[in-house]
Coordinates of C-alpha atoms in Angstrom, one line a residue:
M1149 CA 10.5 -25.6 2.7
R1150 CA 13.3 -24.2 4.9
R1151 CA 14.2 -21.6 2.2
E1152 CA 10.5 -20.7 1.8
R1153 CA 10.2 -20.0 5.5
N1154 CA 13.4 -18.0 5.5
N1155 CA 12.2 -15.9 2.6
V1156 CA 8.8 -15.3 4.0
A1157 CA 10.3 -14.3 7.4
R1158 CA 12.8 -11.9 5.9
L1159 CA 10.1 -10.4 3.6
A1160 CA 7.8 -10.0 6.6
V1161 CA 10.4 -8.2 8.6
A1162 CA 11.4 -6.0 5.7
Q1163 CA 7.7 -5.3 5.2
A1164 CA 7.6 -4.0 8.8
F1165 CA 10.6 -1.8 8.4
A1166 CA 9.6 -0.6 5.0
G1167 CA 6.0 -0.1 6.0
A1168 CA 7.3 2.1 8.9
N1169 CA 9.0 4.3 6.3
S1170 CA 5.7 4.6 4.3
T1171 CA 3.8 5.2 7.6
V1172 CA 6.0 8.2 8.3
V1173 CA 5.0 9.9 5.0
Y1174 CA 1.7 8.2 4.1
A1175 CA -0.1 6.3 6.9
T1176 CA 0.5 8.9 9.6
A1177 CA -0.3 11.6 7.0
L1178 CA 2.9 13.4 8.0
A1179 CA 3.2 14.5 4.4
A1180 CA -0.2 16.3 4.7
V1181 CA 0.8 17.9 8.0
V1182 CA 4.2 19.1 6.8
G1183 CA 2.6 20.0 3.5
D1184 CA 0.2 22.2 5.3
M1185 CA 3.1 24.0 7.0
L1186 CA 5.1 24.4 3.7
A1187 CA 2.5 24.6 1.0
P1188 CA 1.6 28.0 -0.5
T1189 CA -2.1 27.2 -0.1
K1190 CA -4.1 24.8 2.0
A1191 CA -5.5 23.2 -1.2
L1192 CA -2.0 21.9 -1.9
A1193 CA -1.4 20.5 1.6
T1194 CA -2.0 16.9 0.4
L1195 CA 0.1 17.3 -2.8
P1196 CA 3.1 15.5 -1.2
V1197 CA 0.9 12.5 -0.6
S1198 CA -0.2 12.7 -4.2
V1199 CA 3.4 12.9 -5.4
F1200 CA 4.0 9.8 -3.3
V1201 CA 1.4 7.9 -5.2
V1202 CA 2.7 9.2 -8.5
G1203 CA 6.1 7.7 -7.5
M1204 CA 4.4 4.4 -6.8
A1205 CA 2.6 4.4 -10.1
L1206 CA 5.6 5.4 -12.2
C1207 CA 7.9 2.8 -10.5
T1208 CA 5.8 -0.3 -10.9
L1209 CA 6.4 -1.1 -14.6
P1210 CA 10.2 -0.3 -14.4
A1211 CA 10.5 -2.4 -11.3
G1212 CA 8.8 -5.3 -13.1
V1213 CA 11.4 -5.0 -15.9
V1214 CA 14.3 -4.9 -13.5
A1215 CA 12.9 -7.9 -11.6
Q1216 CA 12.4 -9.8 -14.9
R1217 CA 15.9 -9.2 -16.1
Y1218 CA 18.0 -9.1 -12.9
G1219 CA 15.8 -10.7 -10.2
R1220 CA 13.6 -9.5 -7.5
R1221 CA 16.4 -9.0 -4.9
T1222 CA 18.0 -6.4 -7.1
T1223 CA 14.7 -4.5 -7.3
F1224 CA 14.3 -4.8 -3.5
L1225 CA 17.8 -3.3 -2.8
L1226 CA 17.2 -0.4 -5.3
G1227 CA 13.9 0.3 -3.6
A1228 CA 15.5 0.4 -0.2
G1229 CA 18.0 2.8 -1.6
S1230 CA 15.2 5.0 -2.7
G1231 CA 13.8 4.9 0.8
V1232 CA 17.1 6.2 2.3
L1233 CA 17.2 8.9 -0.4
A1234 CA 13.6 9.9 0.4
G1235 CA 14.4 10.5 4.1
L1236 CA 17.5 12.5 3.4
I1237 CA 15.8 14.7 0.8
A1238 CA 12.9 15.3 3.2
V1239 CA 15.4 16.4 5.9
L1240 CA 16.8 19.0 3.6
A1241 CA 13.3 20.2 2.7
V1242 CA 12.4 20.7 6.3
L1243 CA 15.7 22.5 7.1
N1244 CA 15.2 24.8 4.1
A1245 CA 11.4 25.1 4.3
S1246 CA 11.2 24.0 0.7
F1247 CA 7.9 22.6 -0.4
P1248 CA 9.1 21.4 -3.9
L1249 CA 12.0 19.6 -2.3
F1250 CA 9.7 17.9 0.2
C1251 CA 7.6 16.7 -2.7
A1252 CA 10.7 15.3 -4.3
G1253 CA 11.4 13.4 -1.1
T1254 CA 7.9 11.9 -1.0
F1255 CA 8.3 10.9 -4.7
F1256 CA 11.2 8.7 -3.8
G1257 CA 9.2 7.4 -0.8
G1258 CA 6.6 6.3 -3.3
V1259 CA 9.2 4.5 -5.4
Y1260 CA 10.2 2.6 -2.3
A1261 CA 6.6 1.8 -1.4
A1262 CA 5.9 0.4 -4.9
V1263 CA 8.8 -2.0 -4.5
V1264 CA 7.7 -3.0 -1.0
L1265 CA 4.2 -4.0 -2.3
S1266 CA 5.9 -6.5 -4.6
F1267 CA 7.1 -8.4 -1.5
R1268 CA 3.7 -10.2 -1.4
F1269 CA 4.1 -11.6 -4.9
A1270 CA 7.8 -12.5 -4.2
A1271 CA 6.6 -14.6 -1.2
A1272 CA 4.1 -16.4 -3.4
D1273 CA 6.8 -17.1 -6.0
C1274 CA 8.7 -19.3 -3.6
A1275 CA 5.7 -21.2 -2.2
A1276 CA 3.8 -24.2 -3.4
P1277 CA 0.5 -23.3 -5.2
E1278 CA -1.6 -24.4 -2.3
R1279 CA 0.4 -22.2 0.1
R1280 CA 0.6 -19.1 -2.0
P1281 CA -2.3 -17.2 -0.4
R1282 CA -0.9 -17.9 3.0
A1283 CA 2.6 -16.8 2.0
L1284 CA 1.3 -13.6 0.5
S1285 CA -0.8 -12.9 3.6
A1286 CA 2.0 -13.7 6.0
V1287 CA 4.3 -11.1 4.4
M1288 CA 1.5 -8.5 4.6
A1289 CA 1.2 -9.3 8.3
G1290 CA 4.6 -7.7 8.8
G1291 CA 2.8 -4.4 8.4
V1292 CA 1.3 -4.8 11.8
F1293 CA 4.7 -3.9 13.3
A1294 CA 4.9 -1.0 10.8
G1295 CA 1.7 0.3 12.4
V1296 CA 3.6 0.6 15.7
I1297 CA 7.1 1.5 14.5
G1298 CA 6.1 4.3 12.2
P1299 CA 3.8 6.4 14.4
Q1300 CA 6.1 5.9 17.4
L1301 CA 9.0 7.1 15.3
V1302 CA 7.0 10.2 14.5
T1303 CA 5.9 10.8 18.1
H1304 CA 9.3 10.4 19.7
T1305 CA 11.4 12.2 17.1
M1306 CA 9.2 15.0 15.8
N1307 CA 10.6 17.6 18.3
L1308 CA 14.2 16.3 18.7
W1309 CA 15.7 18.7 16.2
A1310 CA 14.3 22.1 17.4
P1311 CA 13.2 24.3 15.8
Y1312 CA 12.9 22.1 12.8
L1313 CA 9.7 20.1 13.4
F1314 CA 9.9 16.5 12.0
A1315 CA 13.5 16.8 10.7
A1316 CA 14.8 14.1 13.1
T1317 CA 11.9 11.9 12.0
F1318 CA 13.1 11.8 8.5
V1319 CA 16.6 11.0 9.6
G1320 CA 15.1 8.0 11.4
Q1321 CA 13.2 7.1 8.3
A1322 CA 16.5 6.9 6.3
V1323 CA 18.1 4.7 9.0
V1324 CA 15.1 2.3 9.0
A1325 CA 15.3 2.0 5.2
A1326 CA 18.9 1.1 5.5
L1327 CA 18.1 -1.7 8.0
S1328 CA 15.5 -3.0 5.6
A1329 CA 18.2 -3.3 2.9
V1330 CA 20.3 -5.4 5.2
I1331 CA 17.4 -7.8 5.8
L1332 CA 16.5 -8.1 2.0
A1333 CA 20.1 -8.9 1.1
G1334 CA 19.6 -12.4 2.5
V1335 CA 16.4 -13.2 0.5
E1336 CA 16.9 -16.3 -1.8
L1337 CA 14.4 -16.4 -4.6
P1338 CA 14.1 -18.9 -7.5
P1339 CA 16.6 -18.0 -10.2
L1340 CA 15.4 -16.7 -13.6
T1341 CA 15.8 -18.8 -16.7
V1342 CA 15.9 -18.0 -20.4
T1343 CA 12.4 -19.4 -20.7
H1344 CA 11.1 -17.0 -18.0
L1345 CA 12.7 -14.1 -19.8
N1346 CA 11.4 -14.8 -23.3
A1347 CA 8.2 -16.8 -23.0
G1348 CA 4.6 -16.0 -22.1
R1349 CA 1.5 -14.6 -23.7
P1350 CA 1.2 -10.9 -24.7
L1351 CA 0.0 -8.6 -21.9
A1352 CA -3.0 -7.6 -24.1
V1353 CA -4.2 -11.2 -24.1
I1354 CA -3.8 -11.6 -20.3
A1355 CA -5.4 -8.2 -19.6
R1356 CA -8.6 -9.3 -21.4
Q1357 CA -9.2 -12.2 -19.0
P1358 CA -12.4 -11.5 -17.0
R1359 CA -10.8 -12.6 -13.8
F1360 CA -7.9 -10.2 -14.3
I1361 CA -10.2 -7.3 -15.1
L1362 CA -12.2 -8.1 -11.9
A1363 CA -9.0 -8.3 -9.8
V1364 CA -7.8 -4.9 -11.1
I1365 CA -11.2 -3.3 -10.4
C1366 CA -11.3 -4.6 -6.9
G1367 CA -7.7 -3.7 -6.2
V1368 CA -8.2 -0.2 -7.6
V1369 CA -11.3 0.6 -5.6
S1370 CA -9.8 -0.9 -2.3
Y1371 CA -6.6 1.1 -2.6
L1372 CA -8.1 4.2 -4.1
L1373 CA -10.6 4.7 -1.3
M1374 CA -8.1 3.8 1.4
N1375 CA -5.7 6.4 0.1
F1376 CA -8.5 8.9 -0.6
L1377 CA -9.9 8.8 3.0
M1378 CA -6.7 8.3 4.9
T1379 CA -5.0 11.2 3.2
A1380 CA -7.9 13.6 4.1
A1381 CA -8.5 12.3 7.6
P1382 CA -5.5 13.8 9.5
L1383 CA -6.2 17.2 8.0
A1384 CA -9.9 16.9 8.7
M1385 CA -9.0 16.1 12.4
K1386 CA -6.8 19.2 12.4
L1387 CA -9.5 21.4 11.0
C1388 CA -11.9 20.0 13.6
G1389 CA -9.5 21.2 16.4
L1390 CA -8.3 17.7 17.4
P1391 CA -4.7 17.5 18.6
Q1392 CA -1.9 16.0 16.5
E1393 CA -1.3 13.2 19.0
S1394 CA -4.9 12.0 18.5
A1395 CA -4.3 11.9 14.7
N1396 CA -1.1 10.0 15.2
L1397 CA -2.7 7.4 17.5
G1398 CA -5.8 7.0 15.3
L1399 CA -3.6 6.4 12.2
Q1400 CA -1.5 4.0 14.2
W1401 CA -4.6 1.9 14.8
H1402 CA -5.5 2.3 11.2
V1403 CA -2.2 0.8 10.0
I1404 CA -2.5 -2.0 12.5
A1405 CA -6.0 -2.7 11.2
M1406 CA -4.6 -2.7 7.6
Y1407 CA -2.2 -5.5 8.4
A1408 CA -3.4 -7.4 11.5
P1409 CA -6.1 -9.4 9.6
S1410 CA -3.3 -10.7 7.3
F1411 CA -2.6 -13.4 9.9
W1412 CA -6.0 -15.0 8.9
T1413 CA -6.7 -13.5 5.4
G1414 CA -4.8 -16.2 3.6
R1415 CA -6.6 -19.0 5.3
L1416 CA -10.0 -17.3 4.7
I1417 CA -9.2 -16.9 1.0
T1418 CA -8.3 -20.6 0.8
R1419 CA -11.5 -21.6 2.5
F1420 CA -14.1 -19.2 1.1
G1421 CA -12.5 -17.9 -2.1
A1422 CA -10.9 -14.6 -3.0
S1423 CA -14.2 -13.1 -4.4
A1424 CA -16.0 -13.6 -1.1
I1425 CA -13.2 -12.0 0.9
V1426 CA -13.1 -9.0 -1.5
A1427 CA -16.8 -8.5 -1.1
V1428 CA -16.5 -8.4 2.7
G1429 CA -13.7 -5.9 2.4
L1430 CA -15.8 -3.5 0.2
V1431 CA -18.7 -3.7 2.6
L1432 CA -16.3 -2.8 5.5
I1433 CA -15.0 0.2 3.6
A1434 CA -18.6 1.3 3.1
A1435 CA -19.2 0.9 6.8
S1436 CA -16.2 3.0 7.6
S1437 CA -17.6 5.9 5.5
S1438 CA -21.0 5.5 7.2
V1439 CA -19.4 5.8 10.7
G1440 CA -17.5 8.9 9.6
L1441 CA -20.8 10.6 8.7
L1442 CA -22.1 10.1 12.2
G1443 CA -19.9 12.7 13.8
I1444 CA -16.5 14.5 14.0
D1445 CA -15.4 13.4 17.5
V1446 CA -12.1 11.5 18.0
V1447 CA -14.0 8.2 18.3
H1448 CA -15.7 8.7 14.9
F1449 CA -12.4 9.3 13.2
W1450 CA -10.7 6.3 14.9
A1451 CA -13.6 4.0 14.1
T1452 CA -13.6 5.2 10.5
L1453 CA -9.9 4.6 10.1
S1454 CA -9.9 1.2 11.8
L1455 CA -12.8 -0.1 9.6
L1456 CA -11.1 1.4 6.5
G1457 CA -7.9 -0.5 7.4
I1458 CA -9.6 -3.9 7.8
G1459 CA -11.7 -3.3 4.6
W1460 CA -8.5 -2.5 2.6
N1461 CA -6.8 -5.7 3.9
F1462 CA -9.6 -8.0 2.7
G1463 CA -10.1 -6.1 -0.5
F1464 CA -6.5 -5.7 -1.6
I1465 CA -5.2 -9.1 -0.5
G1466 CA -8.2 -10.8 -2.0
A1467 CA -7.6 -8.9 -5.3
S1468 CA -3.9 -9.8 -5.2
A1469 CA -4.9 -13.5 -4.8
M1470 CA -7.1 -13.2 -7.9
V1471 CA -4.1 -11.9 -9.9
L1472 CA -2.1 -15.0 -9.0
E1473 CA -4.8 -17.0 -10.8
C1474 CA -4.4 -15.1 -14.1
H1475 CA -0.8 -15.7 -15.1
R1476 CA 1.7 -18.5 -15.8
P1477 CA 5.0 -18.7 -14.0
E1478 CA 6.9 -17.1 -16.9
E1479 CA 4.4 -14.2 -17.0
K1480 CA 4.3 -13.3 -13.3
A1481 CA 6.6 -10.3 -13.2
R1482 CA 5.0 -8.5 -16.1
V1483 CA 1.4 -9.3 -15.1
Q1484 CA 2.0 -8.3 -11.4
S1485 CA 3.7 -5.1 -12.3
L1486 CA 0.9 -4.3 -14.8
N1487 CA -1.7 -4.8 -12.1
D1488 CA 0.1 -2.6 -9.6
F1489 CA 0.6 0.1 -12.3
V1490 CA -3.1 0.3 -12.9
V1491 CA -3.9 0.3 -9.2
F1492 CA -1.5 3.0 -8.2
G1493 CA -2.0 5.0 -11.3
T1494 CA -5.7 5.2 -10.6
M1495 CA -5.0 6.0 -6.9
T1496 CA -3.2 9.2 -8.1
V1497 CA -6.6 10.7 -9.1
G1498 CA -8.1 10.2 -5.7
S1499 CA -4.9 11.5 -4.0
F1500 CA -4.9 14.7 -5.9
L1501 CA -8.6 15.3 -5.4
S1502 CA -8.8 14.6 -1.6
G1503 CA -7.1 17.8 -0.4
G1504 CA -9.0 20.1 -2.7
L1505 CA -12.4 18.4 -1.9
L1506 CA -11.7 18.6 1.8
S1507 CA -10.8 22.2 1.9
S1508 CA -13.6 23.2 -0.5
F1509 CA -16.5 21.0 0.6
G1510 CA -15.6 19.4 3.9
W1511 CA -15.1 15.9 5.4
S1512 CA -18.7 14.8 4.9
T1513 CA -18.5 15.3 1.1
V1514 CA -15.2 13.3 1.0
L1515 CA -17.0 10.4 2.8
M1516 CA -20.1 10.5 0.6
L1517 CA -18.1 10.4 -2.6
S1518 CA -16.6 7.1 -1.6
F1519 CA -19.9 5.2 -2.0
A1520 CA -20.0 5.5 -5.9
P1521 CA -16.8 3.4 -6.6
L1522 CA -17.8 0.9 -3.9
V1523 CA -21.2 0.2 -5.6
A1524 CA -19.5 -0.1 -9.0
A1525 CA -17.0 -2.6 -7.6
L1526 CA -19.6 -4.7 -5.9
L1527 CA -21.7 -4.8 -9.1
A1528 CA -18.6 -5.9 -11.1
L1529 CA -17.9 -8.6 -8.4
I1530 CA -21.5 -9.9 -8.7
G1531 CA -21.5 -9.8 -12.5
F1532 CA -18.2 -11.5 -13.0
S1533 CA -18.9 -14.2 -10.4
Y1534 CA -21.5 -15.7 -12.8
R1535 CA -18.9 -16.1 -15.5
P1536 CA -16.8 -19.3 -15.8
T1537 CA -13.2 -18.9 -14.6
A1538 CA -10.5 -20.4 -16.9
R1539 CA -7.3 -21.0 -14.9
P1540 CA -3.9 -20.9 -16.7
S1541 CA -2.1 -24.2 -17.2

């Protein structure tokens, strides 16, 4: 129990530091803003965020292989190293006004973010079965502090290295990633055994389980729409004439809303079941799009982003809890990395589309397009809920 608490605490702190790194590029939409300054056309302004998502998608399966062979802590330290590299490359990009170099920096930021999202499964690995949803949720709660650290890092450093806007911010990002590596070095996870390396069912068999299919669908829709709307929102605020400070503050509350419910999400899943919590999350995402359609004032953007964050929390953590029901201990690394690969790979589509749709058709169109996948996910949730669930032994 003492080791479990130590691991969960360290992973939660690392989640806060690492989430702050992602917030600099992703949640505060700094990549979209810098991309708008460096990109050859406005339609490519969100390309750095899309490259960030590509890095997440491409890293998940290799990270699972490394975790399976050498342990999760090795994966964590490699991920933190990628975070340091992301910050340093982004600094060079800003100093040299290089859009391709900036995209390379966000790619390594995506690699780091993919590893960070495996923290939730690592916490569940070292907890008793009845405490796994709470351990998973507790680590995600560390993101609340990322919602404060990241935007404040941007606000207080964006003008420090004049005339290179945001250059000092990326230096700070690299420092925070290094601090995360120090925290992760003390994580003590269960050792791998020969059985874990060589046993388990084929992935094709596991992937055909109805519960796993449902988990993937809900995870994909929750993360896809969060990325799709959050990527476009800062540029939409800029196009509407709202100040950058308002965008930073609104996205700070968005990130807090993404992670603050984690203090209770695990308990809610234990009490009501993962499917019910996912359904609430999808409804909240629909509510966020509806609020956004009501107007383009600051309050509308802030309300949209806040509801979007809460909806993502319920949808994504609930879907992650479903994944835990679909594998045996010796299969966990492969199954979890497969789930994340599908989720982040699908996110890439939405990320690439958001900038072009926003510049061509406007913010309202972006919001309206979000309802189609929400309806599909809710129908899948209802349909699969009537099927019997076979838990692995």
